[in-house]
Amino acid sequence: MTKGRLEAFSDGVLAIVITIMVLELKVPHGSDLHALRPMVPVFLSYVLSFVYVGIYWTNHHHLFHATGEVDGSVLWANLALLFCLSLVPVVTAWVGDNPRAPWPAALYGVVLLLCGLAWWVLERAILARAGPRSELARALGGKRKEKLALVAYGFGIALAFVHPWVSELVYAGVALTWIVPDRRIEHALRTR
Amino acid sequence: MTKGRLEAFSDGVLAIVITIMVLELKVPHGSDLHALRPMVPVFLSYVLSFVYVGIYWTNHHHLFHATGEVDGSVLWANLALLFCLSLVPVVTAWVGDNPRAPWPAALYGVVLLLCGLAWWVLERAILARAGPRSELARALGGKRKEKLALVAYGFGIALAFVHPWVSELVYAGVALTWIVPDRRIEHALRTR
Amino acid sequence: MTKGRLEAFSDGVLAIVITIMVLELKVPHGSDLHALRPMVPVFLSYVLSFVYVGIYWTNHHHLFHATGEVDGSVLWANLALLFCLSLVPVVTAWVGDNPRAPWPAALYGVVLLLCGLAWWVLERAILARAGPRSELARALGGKRKEKLALVAYGFGIALAFVHPWVSELVYAGVALTWIVPDRRIEHALRTR
Amino acid sequence: MTKGRLEAFSDGVLAIVITIMVLELKVPHGSDLHALRPMVPVFLSYVLSFVYVGIYWTNHHHLFHATGEVDGSVLWANLALLFCLSLVPVVTAWVGDNPRAPWPAALYGVVLLLCGLAWWVLERAILARAGPRSELARALGGKRKEKLALVAYGFGIALAFVHPWVSELVYAGVALTWIVPDRRIEHALRTR
């Protein structure tokens, strides 16, 4: 089975997820600069979530670029990832409306954690087809970065109850480590 | 006529249908955990509908993978299926808002039934081109699963007036039987 | 210049236009069957507009299937058509909310007329490249159907002020004549 | 790395950006012609923004048509452009609601300026791969048009505080100079 439509469908869902968040940036009622002030936290949470969905799109692009065929389990692992990512706009809006409350910051981390786990499952489903000795398996290696991110999300969730801003900084920090697309795959492809 | 654009357009519509349902997961007004409680039935109905649209996308992927060319009647049968699926977000929201009322649960089943019938028509339109002795016709076989699902939807609609939860369990049960993508086609393709 | 991205972008916009209309089918506040009654005209106008956008997608599919390369003027004629079609959801919602008022029915016809004119311009821009003696030019022929539709929209607009339902029936009638995809092109392609 | 998915994802995001603006064209509450009057400025700002997003899509189409491979920095420069363009619907709605206020007109210009800068960065990221002596580099030449547009946006922002309509006319004027797709690339491709 070819991967073309899986990529097209994922591109569609990710494009919508990344764009409907902008619907939360509701037009201010006033017409002067002060009217924009309540939008600042909503805007910042939009930026962070845009970067996260962008990271997933970039890595998705890399991962499937290095993948040949797909089967039913990859289709469903991919749908599970898209489901988790579709929850990002909801928690983004909640954090944007309540930037100083612990629960929204914690739930944002829970959704990031779910996305990270779904990504892990998707990688495993693809590797199960490619085999443990495939180029892709060697390229992905020990997955240290994935493990670190999951641990950091856990810390972020806990820190939300100490201070929400701290946990949001943790999430932003993890995003920074991922902005560079998955060099391992890119490197492996180049050396081929 | 090639099938490329039909697939691209269907991917677009299904990606939007599956994603706009998340707009119904309205951000709670409070900032603590209690504020999330009214979202639970809305969330559950979202999960069920996400799975159903995912099933249709997966089976659509399989069906057209095994199809060569398309004609006008396939284009319109496909548009009819997309129309029925576009009603899923509306009934999902209604069930999510009224999880204990009989009519929303019944109408949800009616929309599932319409989608099932439109799928049946689409299969027939494709088979009419491929011919009754084609590989695809043999792969789809007696369509026992399709028939069972339609009967189950009918039961679900009737049971909504006994107890809405029961009919929602029936719908979830049918979804489970479909999560496995259409193995018949996959199998037929492999043995080729 | 290749036509691939023009088709992909048009598929995206048409998929969104056809699907956001369903956002107007707002979830009824009650939970019984009576709550659905005010949705009936909204639903009917959704069906008509879905069919119209479906017709344009099908004919777009046929037209570009028979087209080789595109240039800047085709890109912009196509954007003008997409702009006109993007107004369909707005007038659909207005007609759905006011099924017995003359102005919404008339404006619906005006938008259909604009779409029809934009289609005409797009056909001309494509024919200007293909040349008057091309296969496509011969396939499209005298464009009797296009001319009739434009006249019918004009009648529909006028009749809205006599009785809105009559003009809506006229629009539905024109749609019926178009549901069959453009046989002329299909026929010309087959005889090739 | 191939450019196919970057184009598909960008098409998706641009299709959504260009279409969700129509959601701001809220259905008037009345049913006569007067009910449409408050929609006039909203409609005009929609037209202008549709043209701008159309320009970016057309030029994006041209730019990547002339590009071979892409790398991580192009992916992220492209995401930055999409982010800036995703802000267009927000400022469009603000201008449409407050056509005579200086701040919305100024912020509209700021977003246009950001899009222009992101475009510049994207061109540089692509040229960095293609090399300063590539065909593309020669085709893009001195970028006089880009520089003029950025200066004009700056003027537009300043003029918003003199009279908002003047700055909106400046933005519309810049759009007119861009409606012609990037002839330099088209010309360079033809002479090849």
Short mmCIF file of N, CA, C and O in Angstrom, two decimals, chain C residues 128-171:
data_model
loop_
_atom_site.label_atom_id
_atom_site.label_comp_id
_atom_site.label_asym_id
_atom_site.label_seq_id
_atom_site.Cartn_x
_atom_site.Cartn_y
_atom_site.Cartn_z
N ALA C 128 -7.95 30.49 -24.61
CA ALA C 128 -7.01 31.43 -25.24
C ALA C 128 -5.64 30.79 -25.39
O ALA C 128 -4.89 31.10 -26.32
N ARG C 129 -5.28 29.90 -24.45
CA ARG C 129 -4.00 29.18 -24.55
C ARG C 129 -4.10 28.01 -25.51
O ARG C 129 -3.16 27.73 -26.26
N ALA C 130 -5.26 27.30 -25.43
CA ALA C 130 -5.38 26.07 -26.21
C ALA C 130 -5.61 26.37 -27.69
O ALA C 130 -5.30 25.55 -28.55
N GLY C 131 -6.16 27.55 -27.98
CA GLY C 131 -6.41 27.91 -29.37
C GLY C 131 -7.80 27.52 -29.81
O GLY C 131 -8.37 26.54 -29.31
N PRO C 132 -8.40 28.27 -30.79
CA PRO C 132 -9.80 28.05 -31.18
C PRO C 132 -10.00 26.73 -31.94
O PRO C 132 -11.12 26.28 -32.09
N ARG C 133 -8.92 26.14 -32.43
CA ARG C 133 -9.09 24.90 -33.18
C ARG C 133 -8.70 23.68 -32.37
O ARG C 133 -8.59 22.58 -32.90
N SER C 134 -8.46 23.89 -31.06
CA SER C 134 -8.04 22.77 -30.22
C SER C 134 -9.21 21.83 -29.99
O SER C 134 -10.38 22.17 -30.20
N GLU C 135 -8.86 20.63 -29.54
CA GLU C 135 -9.87 19.64 -29.18
C GLU C 135 -10.82 20.19 -28.12
O GLU C 135 -12.03 20.00 -28.20
N LEU C 136 -10.25 20.89 -27.12
CA LEU C 136 -11.05 21.42 -26.02
C LEU C 136 -12.08 22.40 -26.55
O LEU C 136 -13.25 22.38 -26.15
N ALA C 137 -11.65 23.29 -27.48
CA ALA C 137 -12.57 24.28 -28.03
C ALA C 137 -13.72 23.59 -28.73
O ALA C 137 -14.89 23.98 -28.58
N ARG C 138 -13.39 22.53 -29.51
CA ARG C 138 -14.45 21.82 -30.20
C ARG C 138 -15.36 21.11 -29.20
O ARG C 138 -16.58 21.09 -29.35
N ALA C 139 -14.76 20.56 -28.12
CA ALA C 139 -15.54 19.84 -27.12
C ALA C 139 -16.54 20.77 -26.42
O ALA C 139 -17.69 20.41 -26.20
N LEU C 140 -16.07 21.98 -26.08
CA LEU C 140 -16.95 22.90 -25.35
C LEU C 140 -18.02 23.46 -26.28
O LEU C 140 -19.11 23.80 -25.83
N GLY C 141 -17.73 23.57 -27.54
CA GLY C 141 -18.73 23.93 -28.55
C GLY C 141 -19.40 25.26 -28.29
O GLY C 141 -18.78 26.24 -27.89
N GLY C 142 -20.72 25.30 -28.48
CA GLY C 142 -21.45 26.57 -28.46
C GLY C 142 -21.79 27.05 -27.08
O GLY C 142 -22.36 28.11 -26.90
N LYS C 143 -21.48 26.25 -26.06
CA LYS C 143 -21.77 26.64 -24.67
C LYS C 143 -23.23 27.00 -24.47
O LYS C 143 -23.55 27.96 -23.76
N ARG C 144 -24.13 26.27 -25.12
CA ARG C 144 -25.54 26.58 -24.96
C ARG C 144 -25.98 26.43 -23.50
O ARG C 144 -26.71 27.25 -22.98
N LYS C 145 -25.48 25.35 -22.85
CA LYS C 145 -25.89 25.07 -21.47
C LYS C 145 -25.47 26.21 -20.55
O LYS C 145 -26.25 26.64 -19.68
N GLU C 146 -24.25 26.73 -20.72
CA GLU C 146 -23.78 27.83 -19.88
C GLU C 146 -24.68 29.06 -20.07
O GLU C 146 -25.06 29.71 -19.09
N LYS C 147 -25.00 29.36 -21.33
CA LYS C 147 -25.82 30.55 -21.60
C LYS C 147 -27.20 30.41 -20.98
O LYS C 147 -27.71 31.33 -20.34
N LEU C 148 -27.80 29.22 -21.15
CA LEU C 148 -29.12 28.98 -20.56
C LEU C 148 -29.10 29.16 -19.05
O LEU C 148 -30.01 29.76 -18.48
N ALA C 149 -28.05 28.65 -18.40
CA ALA C 149 -27.97 28.75 -16.94
C ALA C 149 -27.93 30.21 -16.51
O ALA C 149 -28.63 30.62 -15.58
N LEU C 150 -27.11 31.03 -17.24
CA LEU C 150 -27.01 32.44 -16.87
C LEU C 150 -28.36 33.13 -17.00
O LEU C 150 -28.77 33.93 -16.15
N VAL C 151 -29.09 32.83 -18.08
CA VAL C 151 -30.42 33.41 -18.27
C VAL C 151 -31.35 32.97 -17.15
O VAL C 151 -32.10 33.78 -16.57
N ALA C 152 -31.27 31.67 -16.79
CA ALA C 152 -32.14 31.15 -15.74
C ALA C 152 -31.85 31.84 -14.41
O ALA C 152 -32.77 32.16 -13.65
N TYR C 153 -30.55 32.08 -14.10
CA TYR C 153 -30.23 32.79 -12.86
C TYR C 153 -30.88 34.17 -12.88
O TYR C 153 -31.43 34.63 -11.88
N GLY C 154 -30.82 34.86 -14.03
CA GLY C 154 -31.44 36.17 -14.16
C GLY C 154 -32.93 36.10 -13.85
O GLY C 154 -33.46 36.91 -13.07
N PHE C 155 -33.61 35.11 -14.44
CA PHE C 155 -35.03 34.92 -14.15
C PHE C 155 -35.24 34.67 -12.66
O PHE C 155 -36.14 35.21 -12.04
N GLY C 156 -34.39 33.82 -12.08
CA GLY C 156 -34.52 33.49 -10.67
C GLY C 156 -34.43 34.73 -9.80
O GLY C 156 -35.20 34.90 -8.85
N ILE C 157 -33.48 35.61 -10.13
CA ILE C 157 -33.32 36.85 -9.36
C ILE C 157 -34.58 37.69 -9.43
O ILE C 157 -35.08 38.19 -8.41
N ALA C 158 -35.14 37.82 -10.64
CA ALA C 158 -36.35 38.62 -10.81
C ALA C 158 -37.53 37.98 -10.07
O ALA C 158 -38.29 38.66 -9.38
N LEU C 159 -37.65 36.65 -10.20
CA LEU C 159 -38.79 35.96 -9.60
C LEU C 159 -38.74 35.98 -8.07
O LEU C 159 -39.76 35.76 -7.42
N ALA C 160 -37.56 36.24 -7.49
CA ALA C 160 -37.45 36.30 -6.03
C ALA C 160 -38.41 37.34 -5.46
O ALA C 160 -38.91 37.19 -4.34
N PHE C 161 -38.66 38.39 -6.25
CA PHE C 161 -39.53 39.47 -5.74
C PHE C 161 -40.99 39.15 -5.97
O PHE C 161 -41.87 39.82 -5.44
N VAL C 162 -41.29 38.14 -6.80
CA VAL C 162 -42.66 37.64 -6.93
C VAL C 162 -42.89 36.63 -5.80
O VAL C 162 -43.75 36.82 -4.95
N HIS C 163 -42.07 35.58 -5.80
CA HIS C 163 -42.15 34.61 -4.70
C HIS C 163 -40.80 33.91 -4.55
O HIS C 163 -40.35 33.24 -5.48
N PRO C 164 -40.15 34.05 -3.37
CA PRO C 164 -38.81 33.47 -3.17
C PRO C 164 -38.74 31.99 -3.50
O PRO C 164 -37.75 31.53 -4.07
N TRP C 165 -39.82 31.24 -3.15
CA TRP C 165 -39.76 29.79 -3.39
C TRP C 165 -39.61 29.47 -4.87
O TRP C 165 -38.96 28.51 -5.25
N VAL C 166 -40.29 30.30 -5.71
CA VAL C 166 -40.22 30.05 -7.15
C VAL C 166 -38.77 30.18 -7.62
O VAL C 166 -38.26 29.34 -8.37
N SER C 167 -38.10 31.25 -7.16
CA SER C 167 -36.73 31.45 -7.65
C SER C 167 -35.83 30.35 -7.12
O SER C 167 -34.92 29.89 -7.81
N GLU C 168 -36.09 29.86 -5.89
CA GLU C 168 -35.27 28.77 -5.37
C GLU C 168 -35.48 27.48 -6.19
O GLU C 168 -34.55 26.71 -6.40
N LEU C 169 -36.74 27.29 -6.66
CA LEU C 169 -36.99 26.13 -7.53
C LEU C 169 -36.24 26.27 -8.85
O LEU C 169 -35.75 25.29 -9.40
N VAL C 170 -36.17 27.52 -9.37
CA VAL C 170 -35.43 27.75 -10.61
C VAL C 170 -33.96 27.35 -10.41
O VAL C 170 -33.37 26.64 -11.23
N TYR C 171 -33.35 27.80 -9.28
CA TYR C 171 -31.94 27.47 -9.02
C TYR C 171 -31.76 25.96 -8.95
O TYR C 171 -30.80 25.39 -9.47
#
